[in-house]
Amino acid sequence: MAMAGEPTTPDGGIAADMPEHFQVQDSSFGYVRRDVMIPMRDGAKLHTVIIIPKGAHGAPILLTRTPYSADHMVSFGSSGNMGPILQGYDNMPDVIADGGYIRVIQDVRGKYGSEGRYVMNRPMRGPLNATAVDHSTDTWDTIEWLVHNLPESNGKVGIIGVSYDGYTAITALFHPHPALKVSVPMNPMVDGWMGDDWFHNGAFREEMLPYIYEQDGTPKNTTTWWASQYDSYDVFLRAGSAGAAGRMRGMEQIGFFRQILAHPAYDQWWQLQAMDRLLPREGLTVPTMLVHSLWDQEDNYGAIALYYALEKDPAAAAHLWLAVGPWNHGGEIHEASTMGPVRLRSDTGLYFRQNVLEPFLAHYLKDSSIPLPARVTAFRSGENRWERDSALPPHDCAVGCTVLHLQPGQGLGAQAPGADAGVARYVSDPEHPVPYVARPVVSKGRPDSNWRNWLATDQRNMAARPDVLSFTSPVLTAPFVVRGQPHMHLTAATTGTDGDFVVKLIDVYPDEVADQPEMGGYQLMISADILRGRYRESFAQPHPIPANVPQTYDMVLPLANHTFLPGHRIMIQIQSSWFPLYDRNPQTYVENIFLAPKDAYRPATVSVDIARSWLEVHGGASAGH
């Protein structure tokens, strides 16, 4: 029975404190929020959050389509002002709120508040997707609804996003809606096998298993990856293969994991999803700015591969821009005056947003009299300055390149060694793989993880290992410039029948750095990647490596735009594991490394042919000076 003074219900019970529908008193807010379910052509409705500046009239729309929760992405702060609630992933308050844009963020189908079934990087309609819908149709239907239901807008829409959301910004370019005036894919996923999230040149990115587990297990990421060891090096080493690590967590229930196990090579399943293959066939008709980070730890392939694929066609190149900065994955949306321990001497993220991104968006969405940025705006690390150009250097090294030769005594220089230079050997043992950062390896997602900046971590711990070769130049007396993508021509033999090759281009700092003592002798990676040896002849058709027979391994490394300063040295490191960033190669040929038994993992001796191994780079000792 209710006591005297307590509120009661008609049946005499105690009334609930909580109203059935709480009404937020937001009349004083500087924005209006609308949550809507926008219908798609197949009947599915997609949850969409719309943030409209109070009193907006004739405002352009900035759209992002995401699998990372639209609700979360407009709730970074508790405020009645637009800026604080957008202070986080995919949002730049100084661009969006200060720019007067209507902000629209939508959950892609099957994630969080949206209906339908989620498919990781849902393929475009065609051989891999027989349905009537894909990300391009969902974007078209969304824009169609927005321009007819937002009277506060000027009817012009731009799409922008980082990573997966950069991927959806690319898919919007297929059969684009007439109201889509601009696209800005930032650090986008483009080709998951060649060099973005899932593989690099055939080596599987084992550190992405937790992402697949959480992202593709449930609509709202309610299932959390588990590990009983703090050090991910131990977690994956004890599991055996990457396939075994997934299966012990029940990942065979996840369709995308099953597809990865079934398609370890670059077959049609991967090729038919590669945006740098598909979009050039579609044609680029919407002004597009690709944004690339020089130290992108997740997607350092996609933006540059797509740029080179599109700029070949004059019609597409007319709509193409590129921005390159000294950032990690998505670092351009934040304060960016450092890259790991490297001081950049200015806030490079702010510079990009103010001088490149803002005028680009404003020109197409607000006022066409606003001057556009250069076709290519790129930061030159080492010298720490911005450059403007009409194009990147050519993709290949047919002309204008400098060759850095491996030399006896683990030297490096412009002079080719004699044919009798010999070999440099190391033993690669899968039971003791080379870690990609100093142990303990703390995976992404943990608060003490160094995942975001691992590409800028000191490589001296790796150089000290006997299974890592280091070839180092003399101390430079003049600046040495590297532009574009370095090409490694490596000749090596192995006692195994398979193997991986990791190549790193490194800036070795002087022994003493007066204004930053901790940087004395620092080894900073400028460009690095991995090649799975079975794919040396064909990415689509693997072949065993003939034991003890020298083979050629040609690798195109990620984009660099760097000056090695006088007093520094140039280093190339070569190794055969990068763990657990990439799964271990058994070094015994098996049909599918995901299914490799434990007894297949065996040590191998690798012999690098010094006279037949070199690195080609655009630039050289006098370029640009």
XYZ file of C-alpha atoms in Angstrom, residues 10-606:
597
model
C -5.470 4.488 -10.308
C -5.035 0.943 -9.032
C -3.360 2.144 -5.840
C 0.230 1.238 -6.814
C 3.245 3.527 -6.704
C 3.656 5.666 -9.831
C 6.930 5.303 -11.746
C 9.506 8.088 -11.563
C 10.409 7.642 -15.201
C 8.064 9.005 -17.863
C 7.261 6.767 -20.788
C 8.695 9.352 -23.202
C 11.039 11.986 -21.776
C 10.923 15.281 -23.659
C 14.291 17.034 -23.865
C 13.951 20.772 -23.312
C 16.114 21.826 -26.237
C 14.551 25.156 -27.184
C 17.736 26.960 -26.128
C 20.015 24.700 -28.188
C 21.926 26.110 -31.124
C 20.799 23.221 -33.289
C 17.788 21.047 -34.029
C 18.190 17.273 -34.010
C 15.990 15.005 -36.077
C 16.070 11.201 -35.971
C 14.431 9.680 -39.019
C 14.139 6.309 -40.732
C 14.742 6.941 -44.430
C 13.141 4.355 -46.752
C 15.272 2.608 -49.368
C 14.000 1.261 -52.676
C 13.770 -2.300 -51.322
C 11.673 -1.262 -48.317
C 14.447 -1.256 -45.688
C 14.617 1.890 -43.561
C 17.950 3.356 -42.497
C 18.401 5.228 -39.240
C 19.602 8.755 -39.919
C 20.514 11.554 -37.507
C 20.186 15.101 -38.837
C 21.732 18.059 -36.997
C 20.488 21.400 -38.332
C 22.000 24.710 -37.172
C 19.287 26.799 -35.509
C 17.823 29.225 -38.002
C 19.587 27.631 -40.973
C 18.471 28.747 -44.412
C 20.053 27.687 -47.681
C 22.600 25.528 -45.847
C 24.525 22.763 -47.629
C 24.399 19.181 -46.361
C 27.406 17.099 -45.289
C 26.562 13.395 -45.233
C 28.434 10.465 -43.694
C 27.324 6.848 -43.953
C 28.833 4.666 -41.243
C 28.791 1.250 -39.546
C 30.007 2.901 -36.303
C 26.729 4.227 -34.810
C 25.225 7.506 -35.939
C 23.955 8.127 -32.412
C 27.455 7.870 -30.998
C 28.912 10.144 -33.652
C 26.647 13.042 -32.682
C 27.043 12.526 -28.929
C 30.692 13.255 -28.231
C 29.777 16.052 -25.835
C 26.802 17.046 -23.686
C 26.063 20.504 -24.965
C 23.442 22.713 -26.480
C 25.972 23.804 -29.100
C 26.740 21.937 -32.286
C 30.525 21.947 -32.052
C 31.026 19.908 -28.856
C 28.652 17.112 -29.863
C 30.621 16.645 -33.095
C 34.077 16.592 -31.466
C 35.122 13.107 -32.534
C 35.408 10.456 -35.254
C 34.491 11.675 -38.744
C 33.566 15.086 -37.388
C 35.488 18.355 -37.580
C 33.634 21.087 -35.665
C 35.776 23.820 -37.180
C 34.689 22.695 -40.642
C 31.134 21.465 -40.052
C 29.685 23.543 -37.213
C 31.616 26.729 -37.929
C 30.907 26.274 -41.619
C 27.138 26.264 -41.127
C 26.596 22.819 -42.632
C 23.642 20.578 -41.956
C 25.237 17.424 -40.566
C 23.704 14.089 -41.569
C 25.032 10.753 -40.295
C 23.399 7.482 -41.247
C 23.813 3.911 -40.011
C 24.474 1.660 -42.995
C 21.981 -1.158 -43.447
C 22.110 -3.815 -40.766
C 24.131 -1.766 -38.245
C 22.853 -0.095 -35.089
C 19.487 1.571 -35.815
C 19.139 0.616 -39.477
C 17.104 -2.233 -40.909
C 18.379 -4.823 -43.352
C 21.328 -7.212 -43.254
C 24.906 -6.028 -42.816
C 27.613 -7.208 -45.199
C 31.225 -6.140 -44.643
C 32.112 -3.794 -47.504
C 28.912 -4.796 -49.279
C 29.890 -5.483 -52.921
C 28.455 -3.311 -55.636
C 25.562 -4.720 -57.634
C 26.865 -7.265 -60.089
C 28.502 -10.696 -59.952
C 28.921 -10.658 -56.157
C 25.635 -8.920 -55.376
C 22.496 -10.055 -57.211
C 20.200 -7.828 -55.132
C 18.795 -4.479 -56.231
C 20.684 -2.517 -53.564
C 24.230 -1.578 -52.620
C 25.875 1.393 -50.950
C 25.475 3.505 -54.079
C 21.700 2.966 -54.251
C 21.356 3.544 -50.511
C 23.246 6.824 -50.880
C 21.105 7.850 -53.859
C 17.866 7.112 -51.985
C 19.133 8.942 -48.897
C 20.079 12.069 -50.827
C 16.763 11.987 -52.676
C 14.929 12.025 -49.344
C 17.151 14.736 -47.849
C 16.762 17.253 -50.656
C 12.969 16.895 -50.523
C 12.616 16.942 -46.749
C 15.111 19.534 -45.510
C 13.714 22.940 -46.434
C 16.622 24.516 -44.524
C 19.091 23.260 -47.162
C 20.254 24.662 -50.481
C 19.833 21.266 -52.116
C 23.567 20.613 -52.407
C 25.083 17.552 -50.739
C 28.651 16.525 -49.996
C 29.690 13.145 -48.635
C 32.714 12.726 -46.377
C 34.183 10.032 -44.170
C 37.256 8.307 -42.764
C 38.195 4.640 -43.339
C 35.024 2.539 -43.814
C 33.135 5.814 -44.081
C 35.661 6.826 -46.743
C 34.720 3.633 -48.558
C 31.038 4.633 -48.528
C 32.069 8.077 -49.806
C 33.615 6.277 -52.808
C 30.600 4.059 -53.442
C 28.450 7.212 -53.627
C 30.316 8.037 -56.860
C 28.699 5.147 -58.738
C 25.605 6.453 -60.564
C 25.685 9.540 -58.305
C 22.606 11.532 -57.370
C 22.452 14.897 -59.198
C 22.472 16.719 -55.852
C 25.805 15.122 -54.858
C 28.262 17.915 -55.600
C 31.425 16.717 -53.861
C 32.984 13.661 -52.191
C 35.885 13.499 -49.717
C 37.035 9.914 -49.032
C 39.579 10.183 -46.200
C 41.934 7.228 -45.590
C 39.432 5.050 -47.439
C 39.234 1.270 -47.677
C 39.750 0.599 -51.392
C 41.255 -2.852 -51.915
C 41.231 -5.072 -48.837
C 43.578 -7.675 -50.326
C 46.262 -5.598 -52.010
C 47.017 -3.267 -49.150
C 44.225 -2.019 -46.909
C 42.643 -3.598 -43.836
C 42.642 -7.323 -44.498
C 45.802 -8.250 -46.423
C 48.965 -6.653 -47.744
C 50.331 -8.363 -50.840
C 48.916 -11.671 -49.631
C 49.938 -11.505 -45.957
C 46.886 -11.482 -43.683
C 46.587 -8.673 -41.127
C 45.985 -10.806 -38.062
C 45.550 -7.780 -35.813
C 42.274 -7.094 -37.677
C 40.623 -10.270 -36.364
C 39.209 -8.459 -33.281
C 37.670 -5.825 -35.572
C 35.988 -8.474 -37.729
C 34.791 -10.326 -34.626
C 33.160 -7.260 -33.082
C 32.007 -5.451 -36.206
C 30.503 -8.427 -38.011
C 29.292 -10.490 -35.062
C 26.297 -8.401 -33.963
C 24.440 -5.326 -35.280
C 25.486 -3.148 -32.326
C 28.968 -4.552 -31.623
C 27.776 -6.153 -28.397
C 30.190 -9.093 -28.700
C 33.680 -8.192 -27.500
C 36.878 -9.911 -28.620
C 38.422 -11.778 -25.735
C 41.986 -12.745 -24.930
C 43.456 -14.281 -21.805
C 46.900 -12.742 -22.313
C 47.856 -9.075 -22.153
C 50.453 -9.363 -24.923
C 48.844 -9.993 -28.322
C 52.108 -11.571 -29.435
C 51.332 -14.415 -27.012
C 47.653 -14.516 -27.951
C 48.279 -15.194 -31.631
C 51.462 -17.239 -31.263
C 49.723 -19.745 -28.990
C 46.721 -19.964 -31.306
C 48.809 -21.187 -34.243
C 47.369 -20.015 -37.547
C 45.081 -17.005 -37.995
C 42.331 -19.427 -38.981
C 42.757 -21.301 -35.702
C 42.688 -18.036 -33.726
C 39.335 -17.184 -35.320
C 37.784 -20.615 -35.035
C 38.544 -20.890 -31.327
C 36.356 -17.788 -30.892
C 33.533 -19.098 -33.060
C 34.254 -16.822 -35.996
C 33.217 -19.436 -38.533
C 29.694 -18.141 -37.758
C 30.673 -14.847 -39.452
C 30.212 -14.804 -43.211
C 33.112 -12.447 -43.904
C 35.514 -14.639 -41.906
C 34.394 -17.647 -43.933
C 35.033 -15.695 -47.133
C 38.549 -14.775 -45.997
C 39.323 -18.437 -45.288
C 37.977 -19.392 -48.714
C 39.836 -16.659 -50.642
C 43.447 -16.368 -49.436
C 44.656 -15.378 -52.934
C 43.727 -12.348 -55.044
C 41.004 -14.125 -56.974
C 37.883 -12.729 -58.637
C 36.109 -12.420 -55.288
C 38.592 -9.742 -54.246
C 39.170 -8.196 -57.658
C 35.461 -7.597 -58.232
C 35.321 -5.518 -55.036
C 38.441 -3.377 -55.578
C 37.387 0.256 -55.895
C 40.545 1.167 -57.821
C 39.426 -1.324 -60.476
C 35.710 -0.516 -60.456
C 35.554 3.278 -60.249
C 37.727 3.982 -63.307
C 35.302 1.836 -65.336
C 32.376 3.793 -63.897
C 34.041 7.130 -64.555
C 34.451 9.995 -62.102
C 31.910 12.765 -62.598
C 31.741 14.312 -59.103
C 34.563 16.516 -57.765
C 36.476 14.290 -55.349
C 39.304 14.919 -52.916
C 41.170 11.828 -51.755
C 42.934 12.273 -48.408
C 45.962 10.145 -47.532
C 48.059 9.830 -44.371
C 51.759 9.077 -44.701
C 51.731 7.050 -41.471
C 48.319 5.419 -41.883
C 48.438 2.225 -39.805
C 45.261 0.789 -41.349
C 44.603 1.943 -44.937
C 47.833 3.243 -46.435
C 47.125 1.714 -49.843
C 43.686 2.836 -50.941
C 43.746 6.574 -51.557
C 46.987 6.470 -53.537
C 46.009 3.399 -55.567
C 42.699 5.045 -56.462
C 44.439 8.314 -57.331
C 46.815 6.614 -59.784
C 43.959 4.582 -61.284
C 41.824 7.689 -61.904
C 44.426 10.233 -62.983
C 45.214 8.190 -66.103
C 41.895 9.301 -67.618
C 41.766 13.047 -68.400
C 37.988 13.125 -67.889
C 38.336 11.623 -64.400
C 41.446 13.675 -63.578
C 39.446 16.843 -64.177
C 37.403 15.994 -61.081
C 40.286 14.692 -58.924
C 42.195 16.257 -56.013
C 44.582 14.753 -53.470
C 45.757 15.827 -50.017
C 48.659 14.049 -48.304
C 49.656 14.749 -44.716
C 51.931 13.516 -41.897
C 49.179 11.722 -40.023
C 48.088 8.364 -38.753
C 44.707 6.893 -39.747
C 42.236 9.780 -39.591
C 44.747 12.041 -37.872
C 43.870 14.957 -40.145
C 40.639 15.628 -38.247
C 42.524 16.302 -34.987
C 45.307 18.497 -33.682
C 48.368 17.171 -35.497
C 51.586 18.900 -34.508
C 53.371 15.599 -33.845
C 53.527 12.150 -35.410
C 54.404 9.876 -32.534
C 57.566 11.472 -31.091
C 58.301 13.418 -34.295
C 57.685 17.149 -33.988
C 56.123 18.683 -37.087
C 56.531 22.303 -35.932
C 52.908 23.230 -36.709
C 49.367 21.887 -36.437
C 49.230 20.124 -39.785
C 45.649 18.959 -39.252
C 44.462 22.524 -38.777
C 46.374 23.661 -41.849
C 44.736 20.967 -43.963
C 41.251 21.767 -42.747
C 41.583 25.532 -43.119
C 43.549 25.731 -46.357
C 42.569 22.613 -48.271
C 39.363 20.975 -47.070
C 37.270 24.037 -46.177
C 37.747 25.898 -49.500
C 37.224 22.686 -51.466
C 33.877 22.002 -49.789
C 32.803 25.621 -49.858
C 33.577 26.032 -53.571
C 31.169 23.257 -54.566
C 28.592 23.499 -51.791
C 28.390 27.253 -51.124
C 30.080 29.644 -53.539
C 31.933 28.700 -56.726
C 33.959 31.924 -56.563
C 35.941 30.556 -53.596
C 39.359 29.500 -54.954
C 40.079 25.783 -55.065
C 43.250 24.228 -53.571
C 46.011 22.793 -55.737
C 45.353 19.449 -57.403
C 47.882 17.869 -55.041
C 48.691 19.324 -51.630
C 51.344 17.275 -49.840
C 53.351 17.672 -46.655
C 57.074 17.019 -46.921
C 58.276 15.384 -43.722
C 61.846 16.001 -42.668
C 61.662 19.573 -43.931
C 58.180 19.945 -42.400
C 56.642 22.080 -45.115
C 53.645 21.954 -47.449
C 53.988 21.611 -51.201
C 51.488 22.238 -53.994
C 51.677 20.467 -57.316
C 49.593 19.447 -60.307
C 50.171 15.689 -59.837
C 52.056 13.010 -57.947
C 55.275 11.614 -59.410
C 54.670 8.757 -61.885
C 53.695 5.432 -60.372
C 56.666 3.644 -61.926
C 60.352 4.456 -61.947
C 60.981 4.497 -65.683
C 62.581 7.955 -65.538
C 63.802 10.396 -62.917
C 64.707 7.837 -60.282
C 67.694 7.246 -58.049
C 68.865 3.748 -57.176
C 70.037 2.838 -53.677
C 72.086 -0.349 -53.821
C 72.658 -2.827 -51.045
C 76.394 -3.113 -50.465
C 78.752 -5.541 -48.711
C 79.201 -4.977 -44.999
C 75.530 -4.032 -44.801
C 76.154 -0.710 -46.467
C 73.813 1.294 -48.712
C 74.691 3.730 -51.450
C 74.415 4.932 -55.036
C 77.273 2.785 -56.320
C 76.382 -0.717 -57.508
C 78.510 -3.446 -55.910
C 80.397 -6.009 -57.943
C 78.797 -9.263 -58.965
C 80.859 -10.995 -56.277
C 79.335 -8.940 -53.419
C 78.026 -12.122 -51.845
C 74.948 -12.645 -49.686
C 73.646 -11.548 -46.304
C 71.917 -14.264 -44.313
C 69.503 -14.585 -41.444
C 67.408 -17.366 -39.947
C 63.661 -16.761 -39.832
C 62.019 -18.860 -37.114
C 58.193 -18.884 -36.962
C 58.397 -19.756 -33.265
C 60.189 -16.446 -32.630
C 58.741 -13.989 -35.185
C 59.821 -10.363 -35.341
C 57.249 -8.177 -33.519
C 55.988 -5.089 -35.301
C 56.398 -3.035 -32.114
C 58.457 -3.655 -29.018
C 56.743 -6.138 -26.723
C 54.331 -6.264 -25.066
C 52.175 -5.825 -28.160
C 49.007 -4.142 -26.917
C 46.256 -4.455 -29.511
C 44.090 -1.632 -30.774
C 41.109 -0.875 -28.586
C 42.999 -1.015 -25.280
C 43.640 2.406 -23.706
C 47.402 1.753 -23.431
C 47.787 0.539 -27.009
C 50.316 2.231 -29.280
C 48.420 1.055 -32.363
C 47.658 4.532 -33.683
C 51.313 5.541 -33.963
C 53.107 2.217 -34.428
C 54.369 3.140 -37.900
C 56.381 5.952 -36.294
C 57.887 3.813 -33.504
C 61.651 3.415 -33.149
C 62.989 0.485 -35.185
C 66.194 0.025 -33.162
C 64.729 -2.901 -31.207
C 64.150 -4.694 -34.497
C 67.563 -3.753 -35.926
C 69.199 -5.436 -32.916
C 67.683 -8.825 -33.782
C 69.772 -11.383 -35.698
C 66.817 -12.130 -38.010
C 66.656 -8.539 -39.294
C 69.146 -7.222 -41.859
C 69.993 -3.513 -41.793
C 71.766 -1.794 -44.698
C 72.825 1.768 -43.840
C 74.236 4.663 -45.846
C 77.068 6.906 -44.687
C 76.064 10.109 -42.913
C 74.449 12.416 -45.472
C 76.190 15.677 -46.329
C 73.300 16.969 -48.459
C 69.521 16.542 -48.327
C 68.176 13.387 -49.967
C 64.608 13.662 -51.232
C 62.202 10.760 -51.705
C 58.905 11.354 -53.518
C 56.230 8.915 -54.654
C 56.310 5.164 -54.116
C 59.700 3.475 -53.603
C 60.201 0.243 -55.577
C 62.224 -2.578 -54.001
C 63.898 -5.130 -56.236
C 64.950 -7.928 -53.898
C 66.717 -11.138 -54.896
C 66.879 -13.816 -52.228
C 66.951 -17.555 -51.682
C 65.396 -19.507 -48.813
C 65.789 -23.039 -47.529
C 61.999 -23.114 -47.118
C 59.322 -23.465 -49.777
C 57.426 -20.306 -48.803
C 58.270 -17.144 -46.925
C 57.463 -13.493 -46.347
C 59.635 -10.462 -47.040
C 59.292 -7.196 -45.151
C 61.151 -4.137 -46.473
C 61.422 -0.870 -44.543
C 62.874 2.458 -45.675
C 64.113 4.210 -42.525
C 65.446 7.643 -41.579
C 68.218 7.226 -38.994
C 68.572 10.371 -36.903
C 71.956 11.749 -35.802
C 73.438 10.283 -32.646
C 72.522 13.486 -30.836
C 69.555 15.787 -31.420
C 70.119 18.944 -29.420
C 66.528 20.122 -28.958
C 65.060 16.627 -28.486
C 67.677 14.322 -26.887
C 65.411 11.261 -26.931
C 65.487 11.325 -30.739
C 69.239 10.705 -30.857
C 69.787 7.704 -33.138
C 66.036 7.234 -33.666
C 65.077 4.963 -36.560
C 61.900 6.344 -38.162
C 60.092 4.306 -40.818
C 59.321 6.370 -43.887
C 57.793 3.581 -45.991
C 57.419 -0.151 -45.348
C 55.424 -3.157 -46.487
C 55.302 -6.933 -46.751
C 55.100 -9.436 -49.628
C 54.032 -13.059 -49.212
C 56.563 -15.010 -51.271
C 54.100 -17.437 -52.850
C 52.635 -14.450 -54.750
C 55.938 -13.242 -56.249
C 54.823 -14.253 -59.769
C 51.056 -13.790 -59.509
C 48.796 -12.432 -56.795
C 45.972 -14.625 -58.069
C 47.935 -17.880 -58.455
C 50.320 -18.824 -55.635
C 53.420 -20.901 -56.346
C 55.837 -22.613 -53.953
C 59.297 -21.132 -53.665
C 61.953 -23.535 -54.968
C 64.240 -24.171 -52.003
C 67.752 -22.725 -52.232
C 67.078 -21.112 -55.625
C 67.337 -17.277 -55.765
C 64.035 -15.613 -56.623
C 63.106 -12.029 -57.468
C 60.638 -10.221 -55.228
C 59.443 -6.866 -56.583
C 57.617 -4.677 -54.092
C 55.955 -1.294 -54.443
C 56.142 0.421 -51.061
C 53.641 2.987 -49.724
C 53.863 6.630 -50.751
C 56.650 8.693 -49.220
C 57.233 12.442 -49.350
C 60.284 12.927 -47.195
C 63.650 14.629 -47.018
C 66.522 12.833 -45.294
C 68.402 15.792 -43.819
C 72.177 16.267 -43.656
C 73.557 14.452 -40.637
C 70.978 11.680 -41.001
C 71.489 8.265 -42.625
C 69.288 6.154 -44.903
C 68.571 2.583 -43.851
C 66.816 -0.377 -45.456
C 65.726 -3.195 -43.174
C 64.771 -6.657 -44.459
C 63.074 -9.366 -42.400
C 60.615 -12.244 -42.849
C 57.954 -11.666 -40.195
C 56.035 -8.707 -38.772
C 53.996 -10.257 -36.015
C 51.182 -10.261 -35.017
C 50.350 -7.432 -37.393
C 50.561 -10.134 -40.066
C 50.035 -13.846 -39.607
C 53.119 -16.042 -39.612
C 54.195 -17.742 -42.807
C 54.898 -21.435 -42.048
C 57.804 -21.254 -44.516
C 56.678 -24.689 -45.658
C 54.307 -24.413 -48.600
C 50.732 -25.364 -47.706
C 47.653 -24.845 -49.829
C 45.992 -22.442 -47.372
C 48.021 -20.750 -44.626
C 44.837 -20.087 -42.641
C 44.586 -23.857 -42.181
C 48.290 -24.588 -41.678
C 49.012 -27.306 -39.081
C 51.511 -26.524 -36.349
C 54.135 -28.904 -37.736
C 54.245 -26.888 -40.973
C 55.895 -23.935 -39.177
C 59.649 -24.432 -39.609
C 62.759 -22.238 -39.513
C 64.351 -21.212 -42.802
C 67.633 -19.568 -43.712
C 67.210 -16.575 -46.022
